[in-house]
Amino acid sequence: MATKRKILIVEDDADLRGELAEQLDLHDEFESLQAGAATDGVAQLRGGHVDLVLMDVGLPDMDGREAVKIMRRDGYRGPVIMLTGQDSDADTILGLEAGANDYVAKPVRFAVLLARIRAQLRSHEASEDAVFTIGPYTFKPGAKMLVTEKNAKIRLTEKETAILRYLYRSGASVVGRETLLQEVWGYNSGVTTHTLETHVYRLRQKIEADPSNARLLVTEAGGYKLVP
């Protein structure tokens, strides 16, 4: 099972908020978090990892765009999609300038919102700012590092980073050695599976508590997979 993407819904309309959370939770890939006001939303972001924020513009305690500015100042780099009752160009520009990535007008059509959420997550996960959780580590592919729970940094090589990133994206699926070779080294590299096995061995020395008994980066029939 791949790690679920955490979606924070900041919306003061309890019915709409509950409905969006319910719809998102029907999809195994998502886990919803809820906030009825901007301050609560900002506090939740400070308190833990969130993959994407749905932010209402008209909130009781402050304008949603102001909340986005605060979140960005605090260092939140994940995607933000604004939910707005006003569908004018001026509103869209103000939201994007505040640091939002996209806009969805109310009444929200869930199929449209879902497509936008997935597109933003895909784009973010390919970017340098992406952060993922792998076991006890925070994985920062852009910085080529893993950070432990005690904030110690484990440096990774470019190939080690690419191996982890590809396995992470594959979720619970076992990735064959040939597939991993092609994805990480390219189709015409002439590199053998022995090279891949050497990289996996070195990676386990860095990330496993007991490298001879791997619990995170495991060998399965025909290939490898990550156990979240």
PDB file of C-alpha atoms in Angstrom:
ATOM      1  CA  MET A   1       0.000   0.000   0.000  1.00  0.00           C
ATOM      2  CA  ALA A   2       1.481   3.333  -1.028  1.00  0.00           C
ATOM      3  CA  THR A   3       1.561   6.107   1.529  1.00  0.00           C
ATOM      4  CA  LYS A   4      -1.696   8.067   1.451  1.00  0.00           C
ATOM      5  CA  ARG A   5      -1.529  11.697   0.359  1.00  0.00           C
ATOM      6  CA  LYS A   6      -2.768  13.977   3.127  1.00  0.00           C
ATOM      7  CA  ILE A   7      -5.178  16.645   1.878  1.00  0.00           C
ATOM      8  CA  LEU A   8      -6.031  19.507   4.242  1.00  0.00           C
ATOM      9  CA  ILE A   9      -9.454  21.064   3.554  1.00  0.00           C
ATOM     10  CA  VAL A  10      -9.757  24.604   4.968  1.00  0.00           C
ATOM     11  CA  GLU A  11     -13.429  25.539   4.491  1.00  0.00           C
ATOM     12  CA  ASP A  12     -15.903  27.191   6.907  1.00  0.00           C
ATOM     13  CA  ASP A  13     -18.996  25.617   5.285  1.00  0.00           C
ATOM     14  CA  ALA A  14     -19.213  22.439   7.391  1.00  0.00           C
ATOM     15  CA  ASP A  15     -21.481  20.653   4.887  1.00  0.00           C
ATOM     16  CA  LEU A  16     -19.165  21.276   1.943  1.00  0.00           C
ATOM     17  CA  ARG A  17     -16.076  20.476   4.031  1.00  0.00           C
ATOM     18  CA  GLY A  18     -17.588  17.179   5.207  1.00  0.00           C
ATOM     19  CA  GLU A  19     -18.727  16.276   1.702  1.00  0.00           C
ATOM     20  CA  LEU A  20     -15.268  16.914   0.191  1.00  0.00           C
ATOM     21  CA  ALA A  21     -13.593  14.921   2.983  1.00  0.00           C
ATOM     22  CA  GLU A  22     -16.013  12.035   2.469  1.00  0.00           C
ATOM     23  CA  GLN A  23     -15.437  12.003  -1.305  1.00  0.00           C
ATOM     24  CA  LEU A  24     -11.633  12.135  -0.926  1.00  0.00           C
ATOM     25  CA  ASP A  25     -11.625   9.352   1.677  1.00  0.00           C
ATOM     26  CA  LEU A  26     -13.419   7.067  -0.786  1.00  0.00           C
ATOM     27  CA  HIS A  27     -10.127   7.032  -2.722  1.00  0.00           C
ATOM     28  CA  ASP A  28      -7.436   4.852  -1.128  1.00  0.00           C
ATOM     29  CA  GLU A  29      -4.715   7.281  -2.212  1.00  0.00           C
ATOM     30  CA  PHE A  30      -5.989  10.122   0.015  1.00  0.00           C
ATOM     31  CA  GLU A  31      -6.482  10.889   3.694  1.00  0.00           C
ATOM     32  CA  SER A  32      -8.387  14.093   4.481  1.00  0.00           C
ATOM     33  CA  LEU A  33      -7.773  16.570   7.304  1.00  0.00           C
ATOM     34  CA  GLN A  34     -10.245  19.361   8.072  1.00  0.00           C
ATOM     35  CA  ALA A  35     -10.125  22.926   9.379  1.00  0.00           C
ATOM     36  CA  GLY A  36     -13.039  25.361   9.679  1.00  0.00           C
ATOM     37  CA  ALA A  37     -10.897  28.503   9.859  1.00  0.00           C
ATOM     38  CA  ALA A  38      -7.605  29.809   8.468  1.00  0.00           C
ATOM     39  CA  THR A  39      -5.773  29.882  11.824  1.00  0.00           C
ATOM     40  CA  ASP A  40      -6.667  26.237  12.487  1.00  0.00           C
ATOM     41  CA  GLY A  41      -5.478  25.308   8.985  1.00  0.00           C
ATOM     42  CA  VAL A  42      -2.152  27.114   9.423  1.00  0.00           C
ATOM     43  CA  ALA A  43      -1.690  25.430  12.836  1.00  0.00           C
ATOM     44  CA  GLN A  44      -2.325  21.981  11.356  1.00  0.00           C
ATOM     45  CA  LEU A  45       0.271  22.636   8.652  1.00  0.00           C
ATOM     46  CA  ARG A  46       2.828  23.589  11.286  1.00  0.00           C
ATOM     47  CA  GLY A  47       1.991  20.457  13.246  1.00  0.00           C
ATOM     48  CA  GLY A  48       2.598  17.816  10.602  1.00  0.00           C
ATOM     49  CA  HIS A  49       3.167  16.839   6.985  1.00  0.00           C
ATOM     50  CA  VAL A  50       0.430  17.758   4.493  1.00  0.00           C
ATOM     51  CA  ASP A  51       0.681  16.946   0.772  1.00  0.00           C
ATOM     52  CA  LEU A  52      -1.874  19.434  -0.609  1.00  0.00           C
ATOM     53  CA  VAL A  53      -4.175  22.178   0.736  1.00  0.00           C
ATOM     54  CA  LEU A  54      -7.681  23.058  -0.467  1.00  0.00           C
ATOM     55  CA  MET A  55      -8.192  26.633   0.751  1.00  0.00           C
ATOM     56  CA  ASP A  56     -11.491  28.516   0.717  1.00  0.00           C
ATOM     57  CA  VAL A  57     -11.156  32.214  -0.115  1.00  0.00           C
ATOM     58  CA  GLY A  58     -13.907  33.494   2.220  1.00  0.00           C
ATOM     59  CA  LEU A  59     -13.008  32.291   5.714  1.00  0.00           C
ATOM     60  CA  PRO A  60     -14.420  33.769   8.967  1.00  0.00           C
ATOM     61  CA  ASP A  61     -11.087  34.807  10.513  1.00  0.00           C
ATOM     62  CA  MET A  62      -9.137  35.981   7.446  1.00  0.00           C
ATOM     63  CA  ASP A  63      -9.057  35.974   3.658  1.00  0.00           C
ATOM     64  CA  GLY A  64      -7.869  32.577   2.412  1.00  0.00           C
ATOM     65  CA  ARG A  65      -5.264  34.321   0.252  1.00  0.00           C
ATOM     66  CA  GLU A  66      -3.730  35.913   3.360  1.00  0.00           C
ATOM     67  CA  ALA A  67      -3.632  32.447   4.939  1.00  0.00           C
ATOM     68  CA  VAL A  68      -1.758  31.137   1.875  1.00  0.00           C
ATOM     69  CA  LYS A  69       0.806  33.944   2.230  1.00  0.00           C
ATOM     70  CA  ILE A  70       1.363  32.951   5.885  1.00  0.00           C
ATOM     71  CA  MET A  71       1.716  29.268   4.955  1.00  0.00           C
ATOM     72  CA  ARG A  72       4.273  30.097   2.273  1.00  0.00           C
ATOM     73  CA  ARG A  73       6.194  32.348   4.689  1.00  0.00           C
ATOM     74  CA  ASP A  74       6.214  29.448   7.168  1.00  0.00           C
ATOM     75  CA  GLY A  75       7.922  27.367   4.484  1.00  0.00           C
ATOM     76  CA  TYR A  76       5.040  25.209   3.197  1.00  0.00           C
ATOM     77  CA  ARG A  77       5.922  24.234  -0.374  1.00  0.00           C
ATOM     78  CA  GLY A  78       3.170  21.801  -1.294  1.00  0.00           C
ATOM     79  CA  PRO A  79       0.411  22.632  -3.789  1.00  0.00           C
ATOM     80  CA  VAL A  80      -2.490  24.891  -2.771  1.00  0.00           C
ATOM     81  CA  ILE A  81      -5.803  24.905  -4.648  1.00  0.00           C
ATOM     82  CA  MET A  82      -8.147  27.814  -3.845  1.00  0.00           C
ATOM     83  CA  LEU A  83     -11.912  27.260  -3.664  1.00  0.00           C
ATOM     84  CA  THR A  84     -13.753  30.420  -4.617  1.00  0.00           C
ATOM     85  CA  GLY A  85     -17.289  31.693  -5.083  1.00  0.00           C
ATOM     86  CA  GLN A  86     -15.969  34.547  -7.237  1.00  0.00           C
ATOM     87  CA  ASP A  87     -14.804  33.355 -10.595  1.00  0.00           C
ATOM     88  CA  SER A  88     -13.259  36.579 -11.861  1.00  0.00           C
ATOM     89  CA  ASP A  89      -9.799  36.990 -13.376  1.00  0.00           C
ATOM     90  CA  ALA A  90      -8.853  39.562 -10.718  1.00  0.00           C
ATOM     91  CA  ASP A  91      -9.572  37.063  -7.923  1.00  0.00           C
ATOM     92  CA  THR A  92      -7.601  34.366  -9.661  1.00  0.00           C
ATOM     93  CA  ILE A  93      -4.596  36.672 -10.132  1.00  0.00           C
ATOM     94  CA  LEU A  94      -4.687  37.742  -6.461  1.00  0.00           C
ATOM     95  CA  GLY A  95      -4.783  34.114  -5.353  1.00  0.00           C
ATOM     96  CA  LEU A  96      -1.941  33.050  -7.609  1.00  0.00           C
ATOM     97  CA  GLU A  97       0.153  36.014  -6.479  1.00  0.00           C
ATOM     98  CA  ALA A  98      -0.447  34.980  -2.858  1.00  0.00           C
ATOM     99  CA  GLY A  99       1.135  31.620  -3.644  1.00  0.00           C
ATOM    100  CA  ALA A 100      -1.762  29.400  -4.746  1.00  0.00           C
ATOM    101  CA  ASN A 101      -1.144  26.902  -7.558  1.00  0.00           C
ATOM    102  CA  ASP A 102      -4.663  26.568  -8.939  1.00  0.00           C
ATOM    103  CA  TYR A 103      -8.281  27.703  -8.601  1.00  0.00           C
ATOM    104  CA  VAL A 104     -11.580  25.803  -8.564  1.00  0.00           C
ATOM    105  CA  ALA A 105     -14.847  27.755  -8.619  1.00  0.00           C
ATOM    106  CA  LYS A 106     -17.863  26.870  -6.490  1.00  0.00           C
ATOM    107  CA  PRO A 107     -20.152  25.011  -6.741  1.00  0.00           C
ATOM    108  CA  VAL A 108     -17.336  22.452  -6.774  1.00  0.00           C
ATOM    109  CA  ARG A 109     -17.644  19.643  -9.303  1.00  0.00           C
ATOM    110  CA  PHE A 110     -15.788  16.843  -7.546  1.00  0.00           C
ATOM    111  CA  ALA A 111     -14.555  15.132 -10.724  1.00  0.00           C
ATOM    112  CA  VAL A 112     -12.903  18.399 -11.811  1.00  0.00           C
ATOM    113  CA  LEU A 113     -11.413  18.991  -8.356  1.00  0.00           C
ATOM    114  CA  LEU A 114     -10.060  15.427  -8.224  1.00  0.00           C
ATOM    115  CA  ALA A 115      -8.360  15.838 -11.608  1.00  0.00           C
ATOM    116  CA  ARG A 116      -6.786  19.141 -10.460  1.00  0.00           C
ATOM    117  CA  ILE A 117      -5.604  17.587  -7.162  1.00  0.00           C
ATOM    118  CA  ARG A 118      -3.941  14.680  -8.968  1.00  0.00           C
ATOM    119  CA  ALA A 119      -2.345  16.970 -11.554  1.00  0.00           C
ATOM    120  CA  GLN A 120      -0.932  19.269  -8.851  1.00  0.00           C
ATOM    121  CA  LEU A 121       0.421  16.327  -6.819  1.00  0.00           C
ATOM    122  CA  ARG A 122       2.059  14.809  -9.925  1.00  0.00           C
ATOM    123  CA  SER A 123       3.662  18.109 -10.820  1.00  0.00           C
ATOM    124  CA  HIS A 124       4.832  18.729  -7.230  1.00  0.00           C
ATOM    125  CA  GLU A 125       6.247  15.226  -6.823  1.00  0.00           C
ATOM    126  CA  ALA A 126       8.392  15.788  -9.903  1.00  0.00           C
ATOM    127  CA  SER A 127       9.695  19.085  -8.520  1.00  0.00           C
ATOM    128  CA  GLU A 128      12.716  19.869  -6.380  1.00  0.00           C
ATOM    129  CA  ASP A 129      10.471  20.863  -3.451  1.00  0.00           C
ATOM    130  CA  ALA A 130       8.826  17.464  -2.998  1.00  0.00           C
ATOM    131  CA  VAL A 131       9.089  15.770   0.403  1.00  0.00           C
ATOM    132  CA  PHE A 132       8.032  12.169   1.077  1.00  0.00           C
ATOM    133  CA  THR A 133       7.890   9.891   4.119  1.00  0.00           C
ATOM    134  CA  ILE A 134       9.716   6.568   3.888  1.00  0.00           C
ATOM    135  CA  GLY A 135       9.580   4.550   7.117  1.00  0.00           C
ATOM    136  CA  PRO A 136      11.171   6.675   9.863  1.00  0.00           C
ATOM    137  CA  TYR A 137      12.725   9.075   7.322  1.00  0.00           C
ATOM    138  CA  THR A 138      11.721  12.261   5.533  1.00  0.00           C
ATOM    139  CA  PHE A 139      12.914  11.845   1.938  1.00  0.00           C
ATOM    140  CA  LYS A 140      13.955  15.022   0.087  1.00  0.00           C
ATOM    141  CA  PRO A 141      14.823  13.995  -3.480  1.00  0.00           C
ATOM    142  CA  GLY A 142      15.659  17.576  -4.536  1.00  0.00           C
ATOM    143  CA  ALA A 143      18.324  17.779  -1.820  1.00  0.00           C
ATOM    144  CA  LYS A 144      19.366  14.106  -2.314  1.00  0.00           C
ATOM    145  CA  MET A 145      18.918  13.290   1.346  1.00  0.00           C
ATOM    146  CA  LEU A 146      16.964  11.461   4.013  1.00  0.00           C
ATOM    147  CA  VAL A 147      16.347  13.130   7.377  1.00  0.00           C
ATOM    148  CA  THR A 148      15.921  10.961  10.481  1.00  0.00           C
ATOM    149  CA  GLU A 149      13.383  11.553  13.254  1.00  0.00           C
ATOM    150  CA  LYS A 150      16.225  13.115  15.289  1.00  0.00           C
ATOM    151  CA  ASN A 151      16.992  15.458  12.371  1.00  0.00           C
ATOM    152  CA  ALA A 152      20.223  13.741  11.303  1.00  0.00           C
ATOM    153  CA  LYS A 153      20.883  13.955   7.559  1.00  0.00           C
ATOM    154  CA  ILE A 154      21.773  10.967   5.395  1.00  0.00           C
ATOM    155  CA  ARG A 155      23.306  12.008   2.074  1.00  0.00           C
ATOM    156  CA  LEU A 156      22.338  10.052  -1.021  1.00  0.00           C
ATOM    157  CA  THR A 157      23.965   9.768  -4.438  1.00  0.00           C
ATOM    158  CA  GLU A 158      21.986  10.745  -7.526  1.00  0.00           C
ATOM    159  CA  LYS A 159      21.340   7.078  -8.401  1.00  0.00           C
ATOM    160  CA  GLU A 160      20.317   6.175  -4.833  1.00  0.00           C
ATOM    161  CA  THR A 161      17.871   9.097  -4.889  1.00  0.00           C
ATOM    162  CA  ALA A 162      16.460   7.953  -8.250  1.00  0.00           C
ATOM    163  CA  ILE A 163      16.038   4.352  -7.006  1.00  0.00           C
ATOM    164  CA  LEU A 164      14.158   5.488  -3.883  1.00  0.00           C
ATOM    165  CA  ARG A 165      11.996   7.947  -5.827  1.00  0.00           C
ATOM    166  CA  TYR A 166      10.951   5.342  -8.394  1.00  0.00           C
ATOM    167  CA  LEU A 167      10.214   2.674  -5.760  1.00  0.00           C
ATOM    168  CA  TYR A 168       8.225   5.200  -3.712  1.00  0.00           C
ATOM    169  CA  ARG A 169       6.070   6.089  -6.703  1.00  0.00           C
ATOM    170  CA  SER A 170       5.417   2.420  -7.394  1.00  0.00           C
ATOM    171  CA  GLY A 171       3.697   2.006  -4.012  1.00  0.00           C
ATOM    172  CA  ALA A 172       3.000  -1.609  -3.099  1.00  0.00           C
ATOM    173  CA  SER A 173       4.025  -2.911  -6.537  1.00  0.00           C
ATOM    174  CA  VAL A 174       7.213  -4.921  -6.896  1.00  0.00           C
ATOM    175  CA  VAL A 175       9.517  -3.251  -9.433  1.00  0.00           C
ATOM    176  CA  GLY A 176      11.507  -5.666 -11.580  1.00  0.00           C
ATOM    177  CA  ARG A 177      15.276  -5.251 -11.751  1.00  0.00           C
ATOM    178  CA  GLU A 178      15.214  -4.608 -15.507  1.00  0.00           C
ATOM    179  CA  THR A 179      12.530  -1.928 -15.092  1.00  0.00           C
ATOM    180  CA  LEU A 180      14.484  -0.208 -12.347  1.00  0.00           C
ATOM    181  CA  LEU A 181      17.662  -0.333 -14.438  1.00  0.00           C
ATOM    182  CA  GLN A 182      15.907   1.277 -17.391  1.00  0.00           C
ATOM    183  CA  GLU A 183      14.221   3.938 -15.242  1.00  0.00           C
ATOM    184  CA  VAL A 184      17.357   4.913 -13.322  1.00  0.00           C
ATOM    185  CA  TRP A 185      20.176   4.345 -15.827  1.00  0.00           C
ATOM    186  CA  GLY A 186      18.324   4.627 -19.158  1.00  0.00           C
ATOM    187  CA  TYR A 187      17.605   2.147 -21.910  1.00  0.00           C
ATOM    188  CA  ASN A 188      20.958   2.136 -23.677  1.00  0.00           C
ATOM    189  CA  SER A 189      23.313   2.391 -20.722  1.00  0.00           C
ATOM    190  CA  GLY A 190      24.633  -1.172 -20.976  1.00  0.00           C
ATOM    191  CA  VAL A 191      24.618  -1.350 -17.171  1.00  0.00           C
ATOM    192  CA  THR A 192      24.012  -4.822 -15.673  1.00  0.00           C
ATOM    193  CA  THR A 193      21.734  -5.822 -12.812  1.00  0.00           C
ATOM    194  CA  HIS A 194      24.905  -6.352 -10.765  1.00  0.00           C
ATOM    195  CA  THR A 195      25.378  -2.541 -10.743  1.00  0.00           C
ATOM    196  CA  LEU A 196      21.796  -2.105  -9.500  1.00  0.00           C
ATOM    197  CA  GLU A 197      22.303  -4.736  -6.790  1.00  0.00           C
ATOM    198  CA  THR A 198      25.475  -2.945  -5.633  1.00  0.00           C
ATOM    199  CA  HIS A 199      23.568   0.356  -5.354  1.00  0.00           C
ATOM    200  CA  VAL A 200      20.734  -1.335  -3.429  1.00  0.00           C
ATOM    201  CA  TYR A 201      23.319  -2.917  -1.098  1.00  0.00           C
ATOM    202  CA  ARG A 202      24.915   0.497  -0.394  1.00  0.00           C
ATOM    203  CA  LEU A 203      21.505   2.089   0.072  1.00  0.00           C
ATOM    204  CA  ARG A 204      20.568  -0.544   2.655  1.00  0.00           C
ATOM    205  CA  GLN A 205      23.795   0.173   4.553  1.00  0.00           C
ATOM    206  CA  LYS A 206      22.553   3.756   4.884  1.00  0.00           C
ATOM    207  CA  ILE A 207      18.860   3.256   5.660  1.00  0.00           C
ATOM    208  CA  GLU A 208      18.309  -0.150   7.284  1.00  0.00           C
ATOM    209  CA  ALA A 209      18.715  -0.722  11.032  1.00  0.00           C
ATOM    210  CA  ASP A 210      19.985  -4.206  10.106  1.00  0.00           C
ATOM    211  CA  PRO A 211      21.096  -4.172   6.438  1.00  0.00           C
ATOM    212  CA  SER A 212      21.288  -7.984   6.287  1.00  0.00           C
ATOM    213  CA  ASN A 213      17.599  -8.185   7.268  1.00  0.00           C
ATOM    214  CA  ALA A 214      16.034  -5.396   5.183  1.00  0.00           C
ATOM    215  CA  ARG A 215      12.680  -4.057   6.385  1.00  0.00           C
ATOM    216  CA  LEU A 216      12.309  -0.910   4.254  1.00  0.00           C
ATOM    217  CA  LEU A 217      13.842  -1.726   0.882  1.00  0.00           C
ATOM    218  CA  VAL A 218      12.890  -5.369   0.488  1.00  0.00           C
ATOM    219  CA  THR A 219      13.706  -7.956  -2.166  1.00  0.00           C
ATOM    220  CA  GLU A 220      10.657  -9.700  -3.642  1.00  0.00           C
ATOM    221  CA  ALA A 221      10.396 -12.265  -6.412  1.00  0.00           C
ATOM    222  CA  GLY A 222      11.925 -10.600  -9.451  1.00  0.00           C
ATOM    223  CA  GLY A 223      12.681  -7.201  -7.969  1.00  0.00           C
ATOM    224  CA  TYR A 224      12.380  -4.702  -5.130  1.00  0.00           C
ATOM    225  CA  LYS A 225       9.767  -2.684  -3.301  1.00  0.00           C
ATOM    226  CA  LEU A 226       9.574  -0.114  -0.501  1.00  0.00           C
ATOM    227  CA  VAL A 227       7.616  -0.943   2.639  1.00  0.00           C
ATOM    228  CA  PRO A 228       6.207   2.370   3.978  1.00  0.00           C
TER     229      PRO A 228
END
